[in-house]
């Protein structure tokens, strides 16, 4: 028997694998999407969403892509998985995802092909949108200059391409490698960690999606989970998943504060609770949260 069966769940509620069914439309996630959609719909050119590790940037990028209907947008999502991508690769990839057939090997011809394709999209009454996830991986001036050039593809009074960067705070350093590009950021939103209230709502939401018939965490556990996770959704998932498994092993009907403390100890989180819920505390603990997430991911 798995812990899902033990608690009468249809699926594991706290997996960190991407799953649109578990999307939690918190107030700040909602506000972020409103602002990013405004940037796209108003043809602002360049928008930016930044946040710490595990705060939900990739989830938002995928959510935004899913929210752009095909009859109004020609959209794509590129994920930067390493820092050695070249301007040529970026340009070719964007052209292909926006519908350029047989991209030319030389840059000038490819730009001409992309411009013609963007005109086709515009004439069809749609908007061209490219979302770039893990944008902090693009760490060269040449890449930033390439994006500035892409934003110059326009017709009188109207930009033909909208770009949205999703990344860690370091992406702003990348943008500053090309100051004219940094100055073109028309909309920016900073994704912060959850408050205690949002953490509770998040846990309850994921349990509902997993078809839980009751709250599986005792009332005094929420503040502790939030504190040890620093309000970071990915770390909340890790803690809650381990808590449910531990409660299952102990044949408990729900997760107690003792179980949370035990799990926090196993995960190396007991030395210092991360956050009391204030923004000041969240910022002060940012580096520690990142280090813990990286350590947990390396060991998983």
Coordinates of C-alpha atoms in Angstrom, one line a residue:
X1 CA 0.0 0.0 0.0
X2 CA 1.2 3.5 -0.8
X3 CA 0.5 6.6 1.3
X4 CA -2.0 7.7 -1.3
X5 CA -4.1 4.6 -0.6
X6 CA -3.6 5.0 3.1
X7 CA -5.1 8.4 3.0
X8 CA -7.7 7.7 0.3
X9 CA -6.1 9.9 -2.3
X10 CA -6.4 9.5 -6.1
X11 CA -2.8 10.7 -6.6
X12 CA 0.2 12.1 -4.7
X13 CA -0.7 15.7 -3.9
X14 CA 2.8 17.1 -3.4
X15 CA 4.9 15.9 -6.3
X16 CA 7.3 18.5 -7.7
X17 CA 6.8 17.2 -11.2
X18 CA 5.0 19.7 -13.5
X19 CA 1.2 19.0 -13.5
X20 CA -1.3 21.6 -14.7
X21 CA -4.0 20.0 -12.6
X22 CA -2.3 21.3 -9.4
X23 CA -1.9 24.9 -10.5
X24 CA -2.6 27.2 -7.6
X25 CA -3.8 30.6 -8.6
X26 CA -2.5 32.5 -5.7
X27 CA -3.1 36.3 -5.5
X28 CA 0.5 37.0 -6.7
X29 CA 0.4 34.4 -9.5
X30 CA -2.9 35.9 -10.7
X31 CA -1.4 39.4 -10.6
X32 CA 1.7 38.2 -12.4
X33 CA -0.3 36.7 -15.2
X34 CA -2.5 39.8 -15.5
X35 CA 0.6 42.0 -15.9
X36 CA 2.4 39.7 -18.4
X37 CA -0.8 39.3 -20.5
X38 CA -1.1 43.1 -20.5
X39 CA 2.4 43.4 -21.8
X40 CA 1.7 41.0 -24.6
X41 CA -1.7 42.3 -25.5
X42 CA -0.4 45.9 -25.6
X43 CA 2.6 44.9 -27.7
X44 CA 5.1 46.2 -25.1
X45 CA 7.9 44.1 -26.5
X46 CA 9.8 42.9 -23.5
X47 CA 8.4 41.7 -20.1
X48 CA 10.2 40.1 -17.2
X49 CA 9.2 37.8 -14.3
X50 CA 11.8 37.2 -11.6
X51 CA 11.7 35.0 -8.5
X52 CA 13.8 32.7 -6.3
X53 CA 14.3 29.0 -6.8
X54 CA 11.1 27.1 -6.3
X55 CA 8.7 30.0 -6.3
X56 CA 6.8 28.9 -9.4
X57 CA 8.3 30.7 -12.4
X58 CA 8.2 27.6 -14.6
X59 CA 4.7 26.9 -13.5
X60 CA 3.7 30.4 -14.5
X61 CA 5.5 30.2 -17.8
X62 CA 3.6 27.0 -18.7
X63 CA 0.3 28.5 -17.4
X64 CA 0.8 31.6 -19.5
X65 CA 1.5 29.5 -22.6
X66 CA -1.6 27.5 -22.1
X67 CA -3.7 30.7 -21.6
X68 CA -2.8 32.0 -25.1
X69 CA -5.4 30.7 -27.6
X70 CA -4.1 29.6 -31.0
X71 CA -6.6 31.8 -32.8
X72 CA -5.2 34.9 -31.3
X73 CA -1.5 34.1 -30.6
X74 CA 1.4 32.3 -32.3
X75 CA 3.3 31.4 -29.1
X76 CA 6.1 29.2 -28.0
X77 CA 8.1 28.4 -24.8
X78 CA 11.9 27.9 -24.8
X79 CA 13.6 26.5 -21.7
X80 CA 17.3 27.4 -21.4
X81 CA 18.9 24.2 -19.9
X82 CA 22.5 25.4 -20.0
X83 CA 24.6 28.5 -20.4
X84 CA 26.4 27.6 -23.6
X85 CA 23.6 28.4 -26.1
X86 CA 24.6 30.7 -29.0
X87 CA 22.8 33.6 -30.6
X88 CA 22.5 31.5 -33.8
X89 CA 20.8 28.7 -31.8
X90 CA 18.4 31.1 -30.2
X91 CA 17.5 32.8 -33.5
X92 CA 17.0 29.5 -35.3
X93 CA 14.9 28.0 -32.5
X94 CA 12.6 31.0 -32.2
X95 CA 12.2 31.0 -36.0
X96 CA 11.3 27.3 -36.1
X97 CA 8.8 27.6 -33.2
X98 CA 7.1 30.6 -34.8
X99 CA 6.6 28.6 -38.0
X100 CA 9.5 29.4 -40.2
X101 CA 10.0 26.4 -42.5
X102 CA 13.6 25.4 -43.5
X103 CA 15.4 28.1 -41.5
X104 CA 18.4 29.4 -43.5
X105 CA 21.9 28.7 -42.1
X106 CA 23.1 32.3 -42.6
X107 CA 21.9 34.9 -40.1
X108 CA 20.7 37.7 -42.5
X109 CA 18.6 35.3 -44.6
X110 CA 17.1 33.8 -41.4
X111 CA 16.2 37.2 -40.0
X112 CA 14.5 38.0 -43.3
X113 CA 12.6 34.7 -43.1
X114 CA 11.5 35.5 -39.5
X115 CA 10.4 39.0 -40.4
X116 CA 8.3 37.7 -43.2
X117 CA 6.8 35.1 -40.9
X118 CA 6.0 37.7 -38.3
X119 CA 4.3 39.8 -41.0
X120 CA 2.1 36.8 -41.8
X121 CA 1.2 36.4 -38.2
X122 CA 0.3 40.1 -37.9
X123 CA -1.8 40.0 -41.1
X124 CA -3.7 37.0 -39.7
X125 CA -4.7 39.1 -36.7
X126 CA -2.6 37.3 -34.2
X127 CA 0.3 38.2 -31.9
X128 CA 3.7 36.5 -31.9
X129 CA 4.9 35.7 -28.4
X130 CA 8.0 33.9 -27.2
X131 CA 8.4 32.9 -23.5
X132 CA 11.9 32.2 -22.3
X133 CA 12.2 30.1 -19.1
X134 CA 15.4 29.9 -17.0
X135 CA 16.5 33.1 -18.8
X136 CA 19.3 33.7 -16.3
X137 CA 21.2 31.0 -18.2
X138 CA 21.8 33.5 -21.1
X139 CA 24.9 35.1 -19.7
X140 CA 26.6 36.7 -22.7
X141 CA 26.3 40.2 -24.2
X142 CA 26.0 38.6 -27.6
X143 CA 22.7 36.9 -26.6
X144 CA 21.3 40.0 -25.1
X145 CA 22.2 41.9 -28.3
X146 CA 20.4 39.2 -30.3
X147 CA 17.2 39.8 -28.3
X148 CA 17.5 43.5 -28.8
X149 CA 17.7 42.9 -32.5
X150 CA 14.6 40.7 -32.4
X151 CA 12.6 43.4 -30.7
X152 CA 13.6 45.7 -33.5
X153 CA 11.5 43.6 -35.9
X154 CA 8.5 46.0 -36.2
X155 CA 6.3 47.9 -38.6
X156 CA 5.5 51.6 -38.2
X157 CA 3.7 52.0 -34.9
X158 CA 3.7 48.3 -33.9
X159 CA 6.1 45.7 -32.7
X160 CA 5.9 42.3 -34.4
X161 CA 7.3 40.2 -31.5
X162 CA 6.7 40.1 -27.8
X163 CA 9.2 38.4 -25.5
X164 CA 8.7 37.4 -21.8
X165 CA 11.7 36.4 -19.7
X166 CA 11.2 34.1 -16.7
X167 CA 14.2 33.7 -14.4
X168 CA 16.1 34.0 -11.2
X169 CA 17.1 37.5 -10.0
X170 CA 20.4 37.1 -11.9
X171 CA 18.5 37.5 -15.2
X172 CA 18.6 41.3 -14.4
X173 CA 22.4 41.1 -14.5
X174 CA 22.2 39.4 -17.9
X175 CA 20.0 42.2 -19.2
X176 CA 22.4 44.8 -18.0
X177 CA 25.1 43.2 -20.3
X178 CA 23.2 45.2 -23.0
X179 CA 21.9 48.4 -21.3
X180 CA 19.6 49.4 -24.2
X181 CA 17.9 46.0 -23.8
X182 CA 17.6 46.4 -20.1
X183 CA 15.9 49.8 -20.7
X184 CA 13.3 48.1 -22.9
X185 CA 11.8 46.0 -20.1
X186 CA 8.2 47.5 -20.1
X187 CA 6.7 45.3 -17.5
X188 CA 8.4 43.5 -14.5
X189 CA 6.9 41.4 -11.7
X190 CA 8.7 39.9 -8.7
X191 CA 7.4 36.6 -7.5
X192 CA 7.9 36.2 -3.8
X193 CA 7.5 33.4 -1.3
X194 CA 4.1 32.5 0.2
X195 CA 2.8 34.0 3.4
X196 CA 1.5 31.6 6.1
X197 CA -2.0 32.1 4.9
X198 CA -1.1 31.4 1.3
X199 CA 0.9 28.3 2.4
X200 CA -2.2 26.9 4.1
X201 CA -4.4 27.6 1.1
X202 CA -1.8 26.0 -1.1
X203 CA -1.7 22.8 0.9
X204 CA -5.5 22.6 1.1
X205 CA -5.7 23.2 -2.7
X206 CA -3.3 20.4 -3.6
X207 CA -5.1 18.0 -1.2
X208 CA -8.5 18.9 -2.9
X209 CA -7.0 18.2 -6.3
X210 CA -5.8 14.8 -5.1
X211 CA -9.4 14.1 -3.9
X212 CA -8.7 14.2 -0.2
X213 CA -11.9 14.1 1.8
X214 CA -10.4 15.9 4.7
X215 CA -7.4 18.1 5.9
X216 CA -4.5 15.7 6.5
X217 CA -2.3 18.2 8.4
X218 CA -3.2 19.1 11.9
X219 CA -3.7 22.9 12.5
X220 CA -0.5 23.5 14.4
X221 CA 1.6 22.1 11.5
X222 CA 1.0 24.8 9.0
X223 CA 3.1 27.5 10.6
X224 CA 5.9 25.1 11.1
X225 CA 5.8 23.9 7.4
X226 CA 5.8 27.5 6.3
X227 CA 8.7 28.4 8.6
X228 CA 10.9 25.5 7.5
X229 CA 10.0 26.0 3.8
X230 CA 10.5 29.7 3.9
X231 CA 7.2 29.9 2.0
X232 CA 8.8 28.4 -1.1
X233 CA 6.2 26.2 -3.0
X234 CA 8.7 23.6 -4.1
X235 CA 10.1 23.1 -0.6
X236 CA 6.6 23.1 0.8
X237 CA 5.9 20.2 -1.6
X238 CA 9.0 18.3 -0.5
X239 CA 8.2 18.7 3.2
X240 CA 4.5 17.8 2.8
X241 CA 5.3 14.8 0.6
X242 CA 7.7 13.4 3.2
X243 CA 5.3 14.2 6.0
X244 CA 2.5 12.1 4.4
X245 CA 4.9 9.3 3.8
X246 CA 6.1 9.3 7.4
X247 CA 2.6 9.5 8.8
X248 CA 1.7 6.5 6.6
X249 CA 4.7 4.5 7.9
X250 CA 3.6 5.3 11.5
X251 CA -0.1 4.4 10.6
X252 CA -1.2 7.9 11.7
X253 CA -4.6 9.3 10.6
X254 CA -3.0 12.8 9.9
X255 CA 0.3 14.7 10.0
X256 CA 1.2 15.9 13.5
X257 CA 3.7 18.6 14.5
X258 CA 6.0 15.8 15.7
X259 CA 6.0 14.3 12.2
X260 CA 6.8 17.7 10.7
X261 CA 9.7 18.2 13.1
X262 CA 11.0 14.8 12.4
X263 CA 10.8 15.3 8.6
X264 CA 12.4 18.8 8.9
X265 CA 15.3 17.1 10.8
X266 CA 15.8 14.5 8.1
X267 CA 15.8 17.1 5.4
X268 CA 18.4 19.2 7.4
X269 CA 16.0 22.1 8.1
X270 CA 15.9 22.0 11.9
X271 CA 19.0 24.1 12.5
X272 CA 17.2 27.4 11.7
X273 CA 13.5 27.9 10.9
X274 CA 13.6 30.0 7.7
X275 CA 10.9 32.5 7.9
X276 CA 8.4 34.1 10.3
X277 CA 6.4 35.4 7.4
X278 CA 7.6 38.9 6.8
X279 CA 9.1 40.1 3.5
X280 CA 12.2 41.3 5.4
X281 CA 12.8 37.8 6.8
X282 CA 12.1 36.2 3.4
X283 CA 14.8 38.4 1.8
X284 CA 17.3 37.7 4.6
X285 CA 16.8 33.9 4.2
X286 CA 16.9 33.9 0.4
X287 CA 20.4 32.5 0.0
X288 CA 19.7 29.7 2.6
X289 CA 16.5 28.7 0.9
X290 CA 18.3 28.4 -2.5
X291 CA 21.1 26.3 -0.9
X292 CA 18.6 24.0 0.7
X293 CA 16.7 23.5 -2.5
X294 CA 19.8 22.8 -4.5
X295 CA 21.0 20.3 -1.9
X296 CA 17.6 18.5 -1.9
X297 CA 17.5 18.4 -5.7
X298 CA 21.0 17.0 -5.9
X299 CA 20.2 14.2 -3.4
X300 CA 16.8 13.3 -5.0

